[in-house]
Short mmCIF file of C-alpha atoms in Angstrom, two decimals:
data_model
loop_
_atom_site.label_atom_id
_atom_site.label_comp_id
_atom_site.label_asym_id
_atom_site.label_seq_id
_atom_site.Cartn_x
_atom_site.Cartn_y
_atom_site.Cartn_z
CA MET A 4 -1.03 -73.20 21.65
CA LYS A 5 1.49 -71.05 19.98
CA GLU A 6 -0.50 -67.62 20.21
CA LYS A 7 -0.37 -68.29 24.18
CA GLU A 8 3.59 -68.65 24.35
CA ILE A 9 3.25 -65.75 22.14
CA LYS A 10 1.26 -63.06 24.21
CA MET A 11 3.15 -64.73 27.24
CA LYS A 12 6.72 -63.69 26.13
CA LYS A 13 5.73 -60.19 25.65
CA VAL A 14 4.18 -59.65 28.78
CA LEU A 15 7.49 -61.01 30.44
CA MET A 16 9.40 -58.75 28.00
CA VAL A 17 7.32 -55.59 28.95
CA LEU A 18 8.03 -56.90 32.99
CA LEU A 19 11.37 -57.41 32.46
CA VAL A 20 12.15 -53.60 30.10
CA MET A 21 9.96 -52.28 33.57
CA GLY A 22 12.57 -53.85 35.86
CA VAL A 23 15.30 -51.98 34.19
CA ILE A 24 14.16 -48.66 34.26
CA PHE A 25 13.20 -49.24 37.87
CA CYS A 26 16.35 -50.51 38.83
CA PHE A 27 18.14 -47.47 36.69
CA ALA A 28 15.75 -44.84 38.34
CA SER A 29 16.36 -46.22 41.81
CA MET A 30 20.56 -46.22 41.14
CA GLY A 31 20.07 -42.41 40.00
CA ILE A 32 21.30 -43.30 36.54
CA LEU A 33 18.23 -41.80 34.70
CA ALA A 34 18.64 -37.56 35.42
CA GLU A 35 15.27 -36.17 36.49
CA LYS A 36 14.30 -33.07 34.65
CA ALA A 37 14.45 -30.97 37.65
CA ASP A 38 18.62 -32.32 37.82
CA TYR A 39 19.41 -28.57 36.90
CA VAL A 40 23.40 -26.97 36.00
CA GLY A 41 25.19 -23.54 35.83
CA LYS A 42 27.23 -21.16 37.73
CA ILE A 43 25.08 -18.67 39.28
CA GLY A 44 25.87 -15.10 40.30
CA ILE A 45 24.32 -13.06 42.60
CA SER A 46 24.84 -9.04 43.02
CA LEU A 47 23.93 -7.38 45.75
CA PRO A 48 23.46 -4.98 48.62
CA THR A 49 25.56 -4.81 51.72
CA ALA A 50 23.07 -5.78 54.70
CA THR A 51 22.79 -1.82 56.17
CA HIS A 52 19.51 -2.22 57.26
CA GLY A 53 16.65 -4.63 58.49
CA TYR A 54 15.16 -5.28 54.91
CA LEU A 55 18.44 -6.10 53.36
CA GLY A 56 19.15 -8.38 56.29
CA ARG A 57 16.33 -9.77 55.59
CA VAL A 58 16.82 -10.10 51.63
CA ASN A 59 20.63 -12.08 52.24
CA TRP A 60 18.58 -14.50 54.39
CA TRP A 61 16.52 -15.31 51.71
CA VAL A 62 19.45 -15.13 48.85
CA GLN A 63 21.12 -18.29 51.54
CA LYS A 64 17.70 -19.75 51.97
CA ALA A 65 17.22 -20.10 47.80
CA VAL A 66 20.48 -21.43 47.60
CA ASN A 67 20.09 -24.26 49.66
CA ASP A 68 16.92 -25.09 48.59
CA TRP A 69 18.26 -25.15 45.31
CA LYS A 70 21.82 -27.15 46.14
CA GLU A 71 19.20 -29.55 48.09
CA LYS A 72 17.27 -30.43 44.72
CA SER A 73 20.46 -29.87 42.28
CA PRO A 74 23.79 -30.49 43.57
CA SER A 75 25.26 -29.59 40.36
CA LEU A 76 24.29 -25.67 40.65
CA GLU A 77 26.86 -23.26 41.74
CA PHE A 78 26.89 -20.07 43.41
CA LEU A 79 28.65 -16.91 43.39
CA VAL A 80 27.43 -14.62 45.98
CA LEU A 81 28.88 -10.57 46.39
CA THR A 82 27.55 -7.94 48.52
CA ALA A 83 29.23 -4.32 48.08
CA ASP A 84 28.56 -1.01 49.91
CA ASN A 85 28.52 0.96 47.47
CA VAL A 86 27.91 1.11 43.50
CA THR A 87 31.31 1.48 42.14
CA LYS A 88 31.80 -1.80 44.67
CA GLN A 89 28.85 -3.59 42.72
CA ALA A 90 30.16 -2.69 39.28
CA ALA A 91 33.68 -4.16 40.80
CA ASP A 92 31.64 -7.26 41.90
CA ILE A 93 30.06 -7.93 38.64
CA GLU A 94 32.79 -7.79 36.42
CA ASP A 95 34.61 -9.99 38.98
CA LEU A 96 31.64 -12.34 38.35
CA MET A 97 32.15 -12.38 34.84
CA VAL A 98 36.34 -13.05 34.82
CA LYS A 99 34.48 -16.31 36.59
CA GLU A 100 32.43 -17.23 33.46
CA ILE A 101 28.63 -17.34 35.35
CA ASP A 102 26.41 -18.98 32.96
CA ALA A 103 23.65 -16.73 34.81
CA ILE A 104 23.60 -13.50 37.12
CA VAL A 105 21.06 -12.21 39.92
CA ILE A 106 21.45 -8.23 40.31
CA PHE A 107 19.85 -6.60 43.24
CA PRO A 108 21.39 -2.44 42.23
CA PHE A 109 22.88 -0.46 44.76
CA ASP A 110 21.17 2.23 42.48
CA ALA A 111 20.95 2.88 39.21
CA SER A 112 23.69 4.00 38.31
CA VAL A 113 24.90 0.90 37.98
CA THR A 114 23.30 0.10 34.27
CA SER A 115 26.25 0.28 32.15
CA VAL A 116 27.81 -2.43 33.73
CA VAL A 117 24.57 -4.58 33.97
CA GLU A 118 24.49 -3.88 30.27
CA GLU A 119 27.81 -5.52 29.44
CA VAL A 120 26.87 -8.44 31.55
CA TYR A 121 23.69 -8.65 29.78
CA GLU A 122 24.96 -8.30 26.00
CA LYS A 123 27.81 -11.08 26.79
CA GLY A 124 25.29 -13.41 26.47
CA ILE A 125 24.83 -13.87 30.71
CA TYR A 126 21.28 -14.70 31.75
CA THR A 127 20.74 -11.57 33.87
CA VAL A 128 17.50 -11.08 36.22
CA VAL A 129 17.25 -7.83 37.93
CA LEU A 130 15.55 -6.66 40.59
CA ASP A 131 14.27 -4.56 42.80
CA ARG A 132 15.79 -1.05 42.63
CA GLY A 133 16.31 -1.92 38.40
CA THR A 134 17.86 -0.04 35.89
CA THR A 135 17.52 2.56 33.42
CA LYS A 136 16.85 0.39 30.34
CA PRO A 137 15.92 -3.14 29.64
CA VAL A 138 19.26 -4.80 29.87
CA TYR A 139 17.80 -7.85 31.19
CA ASP A 140 16.27 -11.29 30.18
CA VAL A 141 13.70 -10.68 33.00
CA TYR A 142 12.96 -8.05 35.90
CA ILE A 143 11.01 -8.94 38.92
CA SER A 144 9.65 -6.41 41.54
CA ASN A 145 7.43 -5.34 44.11
CA ASP A 146 4.51 -3.48 43.68
CA ASP A 147 5.67 0.06 44.20
CA GLU A 148 2.69 1.77 42.92
CA GLY A 149 0.53 -0.81 44.17
CA TYR A 150 2.22 -0.64 47.89
CA THR A 151 1.87 2.91 48.34
CA ARG A 152 -1.27 3.22 46.72
CA VAL A 153 -2.84 0.66 49.40
CA GLY A 154 -1.40 1.83 52.58
CA THR A 155 -2.10 5.71 51.78
CA GLU A 156 -5.70 4.53 51.09
CA TRP A 157 -5.54 2.97 54.32
CA ILE A 158 -4.56 5.73 55.79
CA ALA A 159 -7.27 7.95 54.21
CA LYS A 160 -9.79 5.35 55.37
CA GLU A 161 -9.01 5.18 59.22
CA LEU A 162 -8.52 9.25 59.47
CA GLY A 163 -11.89 9.59 58.07
CA TYR A 164 -10.91 10.86 54.61
CA LYS A 165 -9.05 14.24 56.44
CA GLY A 166 -6.27 14.96 58.23
CA LYS A 167 -2.59 15.94 58.56
CA MET A 168 0.26 13.33 56.96
CA VAL A 169 3.91 13.56 56.82
CA VAL A 170 6.01 11.09 54.43
CA ILE A 171 9.37 9.92 55.10
CA GLU A 172 10.75 8.90 51.80
CA GLY A 173 13.74 6.27 50.79
CA ILE A 174 16.75 6.88 48.66
CA PRO A 175 16.33 8.36 45.10
CA CYS A 176 15.66 6.38 42.86
CA PRO A 177 12.86 5.10 40.06
CA ILE A 178 11.50 3.02 42.29
CA ASN A 179 10.87 5.81 45.41
CA THR A 180 9.83 8.26 42.75
CA ILE A 181 6.87 5.71 41.71
CA ARG A 182 5.93 5.73 45.66
CA ILE A 183 6.21 9.30 46.04
CA ASP A 184 4.30 10.05 43.45
CA THR A 185 1.61 7.66 44.21
CA ILE A 186 1.18 8.48 47.75
CA LYS A 187 0.67 12.17 46.10
CA ALA A 188 -1.49 11.42 43.61
CA THR A 189 -3.24 9.30 46.03
CA ALA A 190 -4.18 11.29 48.47
CA ALA A 191 -4.93 14.36 45.91
CA LYS A 192 -8.23 12.32 45.58
CA TYR A 193 -9.00 13.58 49.34
CA PRO A 194 -9.24 17.37 50.26
CA GLY A 195 -9.38 16.71 53.75
CA LEU A 196 -6.40 14.81 53.37
CA GLU A 197 -2.84 17.13 53.37
CA ILE A 198 1.02 15.78 52.95
CA LEU A 199 2.53 18.48 55.15
CA ASP A 200 5.80 17.16 54.18
CA SER A 201 8.14 14.70 51.96
CA GLN A 202 12.10 14.18 52.87
CA PRO A 203 14.47 11.34 52.59
CA GLY A 204 14.88 8.66 55.48
CA PHE A 205 17.08 6.75 53.21
CA TRP A 206 15.52 3.66 54.09
CA ASN A 207 17.91 4.01 57.88
CA GLN A 208 16.79 4.05 61.22
CA GLN A 209 18.46 6.86 62.36
CA LYS A 210 18.45 9.13 59.42
CA ALA A 211 14.27 8.78 59.85
CA LEU A 212 14.43 9.37 62.88
CA ALA A 213 16.35 12.81 62.71
CA VAL A 214 13.52 14.05 60.07
CA MET A 215 10.83 12.87 62.12
CA GLU A 216 12.34 15.36 65.08
CA ASN A 217 12.49 18.02 62.59
CA TYR A 218 8.41 17.37 61.41
CA LEU A 219 7.73 16.98 65.03
CA GLN A 220 9.52 20.53 65.62
CA LYS A 221 7.91 22.17 62.66
CA TYR A 222 4.62 21.00 62.37
CA PRO A 223 2.54 21.07 66.18
CA GLN A 224 -0.37 18.73 64.66
CA ILE A 225 0.58 15.81 62.80
CA ASP A 226 -2.03 12.84 62.12
CA ALA A 227 -0.25 10.07 60.43
CA VAL A 228 3.45 9.37 59.75
CA TYR A 229 3.65 7.44 56.52
CA THR A 230 7.15 5.29 55.77
CA ALA A 231 6.54 3.50 53.67
CA ASP A 232 9.30 1.13 54.99
CA ASP A 233 9.92 -0.32 58.36
CA ASP A 234 13.44 0.36 58.85
CA MET A 235 12.45 3.97 58.81
CA MET A 236 9.50 3.67 60.56
CA LYS A 237 11.60 2.02 64.08
CA GLY A 238 13.30 5.70 64.03
CA ALA A 239 9.99 7.55 63.70
CA LEU A 240 8.09 5.95 65.98
CA GLN A 241 11.40 6.09 68.81
CA ALA A 242 11.24 10.13 67.87
CA TYR A 243 7.67 10.80 68.82
CA LYS A 244 7.62 8.36 71.93
CA GLU A 245 10.91 10.83 73.26
CA SER A 246 9.00 13.66 72.31
CA GLY A 247 6.02 12.76 74.47
CA ARG A 248 3.68 14.27 72.42
CA SER A 249 0.09 12.12 71.52
CA ASP A 250 -1.40 13.75 68.67
CA ILE A 251 -0.13 10.84 66.12
CA LYS A 252 -3.32 8.42 65.31
CA ILE A 253 -1.10 6.27 62.66
CA PHE A 254 2.31 4.32 62.13
CA LEU A 255 2.71 3.08 58.62
CA GLY A 256 5.67 1.38 56.98
CA GLY A 257 5.91 -1.51 54.67
CA GLY A 258 7.98 -4.55 54.19
CA ALA A 259 5.91 -6.70 56.88
CA SER A 260 8.89 -7.20 58.96
CA LYS A 261 8.75 -9.74 62.11
CA VAL A 262 8.63 -6.91 64.91
CA MET A 263 5.83 -4.60 63.41
CA LEU A 264 3.58 -7.77 62.49
CA GLN A 265 3.89 -8.63 66.15
CA LYS A 266 2.64 -5.24 66.80
CA ILE A 267 -0.10 -5.63 64.80
CA MET A 268 -1.07 -9.06 66.49
CA HIS A 269 -0.42 -7.79 70.05
CA GLY A 270 -3.29 -5.11 69.11
CA ASP A 271 -0.85 -2.01 69.43
CA LYS A 272 -2.35 1.17 68.99
CA LEU A 273 -0.57 3.20 66.70
CA VAL A 274 0.84 0.22 64.71
CA ARG A 275 -2.31 -1.64 63.00
CA ALA A 276 -1.42 -2.24 59.30
CA ASN A 277 1.50 -2.90 57.17
CA VAL A 278 1.72 -3.59 53.96
CA THR A 279 4.01 -6.75 52.11
CA TYR A 280 7.30 -5.80 49.92
CA PRO A 281 8.43 -9.47 50.10
CA PRO A 282 12.60 -9.54 50.34
CA ASP A 283 11.64 -12.81 49.42
CA CYS A 284 11.65 -11.56 45.72
CA ILE A 285 15.32 -12.10 45.63
CA ALA A 286 14.76 -16.05 46.32
CA THR A 287 12.43 -16.19 43.29
CA ALA A 288 14.76 -13.80 41.43
CA ILE A 289 17.52 -16.87 41.49
CA GLY A 290 15.15 -19.37 40.66
CA LEU A 291 13.97 -17.63 37.78
CA ALA A 292 17.61 -17.32 36.60
CA ILE A 293 18.48 -21.06 37.15
CA LEU A 294 15.28 -21.73 35.16
CA GLY A 295 16.16 -19.09 32.14
CA TYR A 296 19.18 -20.29 31.72
CA ASN A 297 18.27 -24.11 31.62
CA ASN A 298 15.24 -23.28 29.12
CA GLN A 299 12.63 -23.80 31.65
CA THR A 300 9.61 -22.18 32.44
CA PHE A 301 6.63 -22.01 34.41
CA GLU A 302 4.42 -24.83 34.72
CA GLY A 303 1.08 -24.24 33.15
CA PHE A 304 3.00 -21.55 31.05
CA TYR A 305 2.64 -21.60 27.06
CA GLN A 306 5.41 -19.57 26.26
CA LYS A 307 8.66 -20.70 25.63
CA LYS A 308 10.39 -17.69 27.49
CA LEU A 309 10.02 -16.56 30.45
CA PRO A 310 8.49 -13.04 30.78
CA LEU A 311 10.12 -9.94 30.48
CA ARG A 312 8.76 -8.38 33.50
CA ILE A 313 7.38 -9.92 36.13
CA ILE A 314 5.52 -7.07 39.12
CA LEU A 315 4.66 -8.86 42.62
CA SER A 316 1.53 -8.32 44.45
CA ALA A 317 1.44 -5.68 47.38
CA GLU A 318 -0.75 -6.49 49.94
CA LEU A 319 -2.27 -4.90 53.15
CA VAL A 320 -2.00 -6.46 56.59
CA THR A 321 -4.29 -5.95 59.63
CA SER A 322 -4.39 -7.82 62.68
CA GLU A 323 -6.98 -10.75 60.76
CA ASN A 324 -4.44 -12.01 58.30
CA ALA A 325 -1.08 -10.81 60.13
CA ALA A 326 -0.60 -14.31 61.58
CA ASP A 327 -0.32 -15.53 57.47
CA TYR A 328 2.58 -13.48 57.04
CA TYR A 329 4.78 -13.63 59.84
CA ASN A 330 7.91 -15.72 59.28
CA PRO A 331 9.18 -16.73 62.81
CA ASP A 332 12.39 -18.11 61.05
CA GLU A 333 13.32 -14.96 59.18
CA VAL A 334 15.24 -12.18 60.22
CA ASP A 335 14.73 -8.92 61.59
#
């Protein structure tokens, strides 16, 4: 009988402890592991063209999502229309004693101030255009080599591995160099595929339009136009349609913008494919800054620190899978 009483008391004690834990948890007294903290600075270029507009949209989405999950987080977002302004913004964020920073460089010349942030011990995540040396805790980028290799291979196949192609480049910078070198190296595998010209359009619709107008005057036959950026492709398409010519078979951009995905889904004859270059890369970068500062890693990732470099995949988008990449809420 005495033994039964002891067992009963043990059971009651366990139930009591469990009840207390449940009550505390229901009142929010027990902090969850996901309750992240920190003041996060975010520095990026002003949205001067469509892709950066999408990037800015994803910044706001990530900030709102993280605030909802972890109200203790604080975000300071600054945009700059030139590299001097961005350097000043980063200095300002340091003065405001941020714990971590996400930097989308205006161009690689911002490296010196990024190094200053990094050496100060602020958790630093750099993305996209990069820096001239590894002055960061994490660098995340879309796959610039894969991005243009996949695109050039698709153009070559669509043309039957022979034809004349023109290229409209972006802003001269490390990632643009990777892209153009990859296009040339991939095209060189096919003797029948000729790159007539390659000029910078600075990731700008109007500048790309001017470059395309020049190409149309200079070259009597063009089979494909590769802009590697959807904003520039808008300008190139406009110039072609206004010219009255009908020789070009393919226009390929990149970044999978809403308007180009719609063209693919609706069976446009000139725009039949695209390659992903996700603007939500910056949202992932914000997540990396939060995880890194809070000494967390990915679930199922056995190392104690996040990877130094993360490269996202470049995926070919056609009519068969365009709907999977279409986001109706994203800006264009």
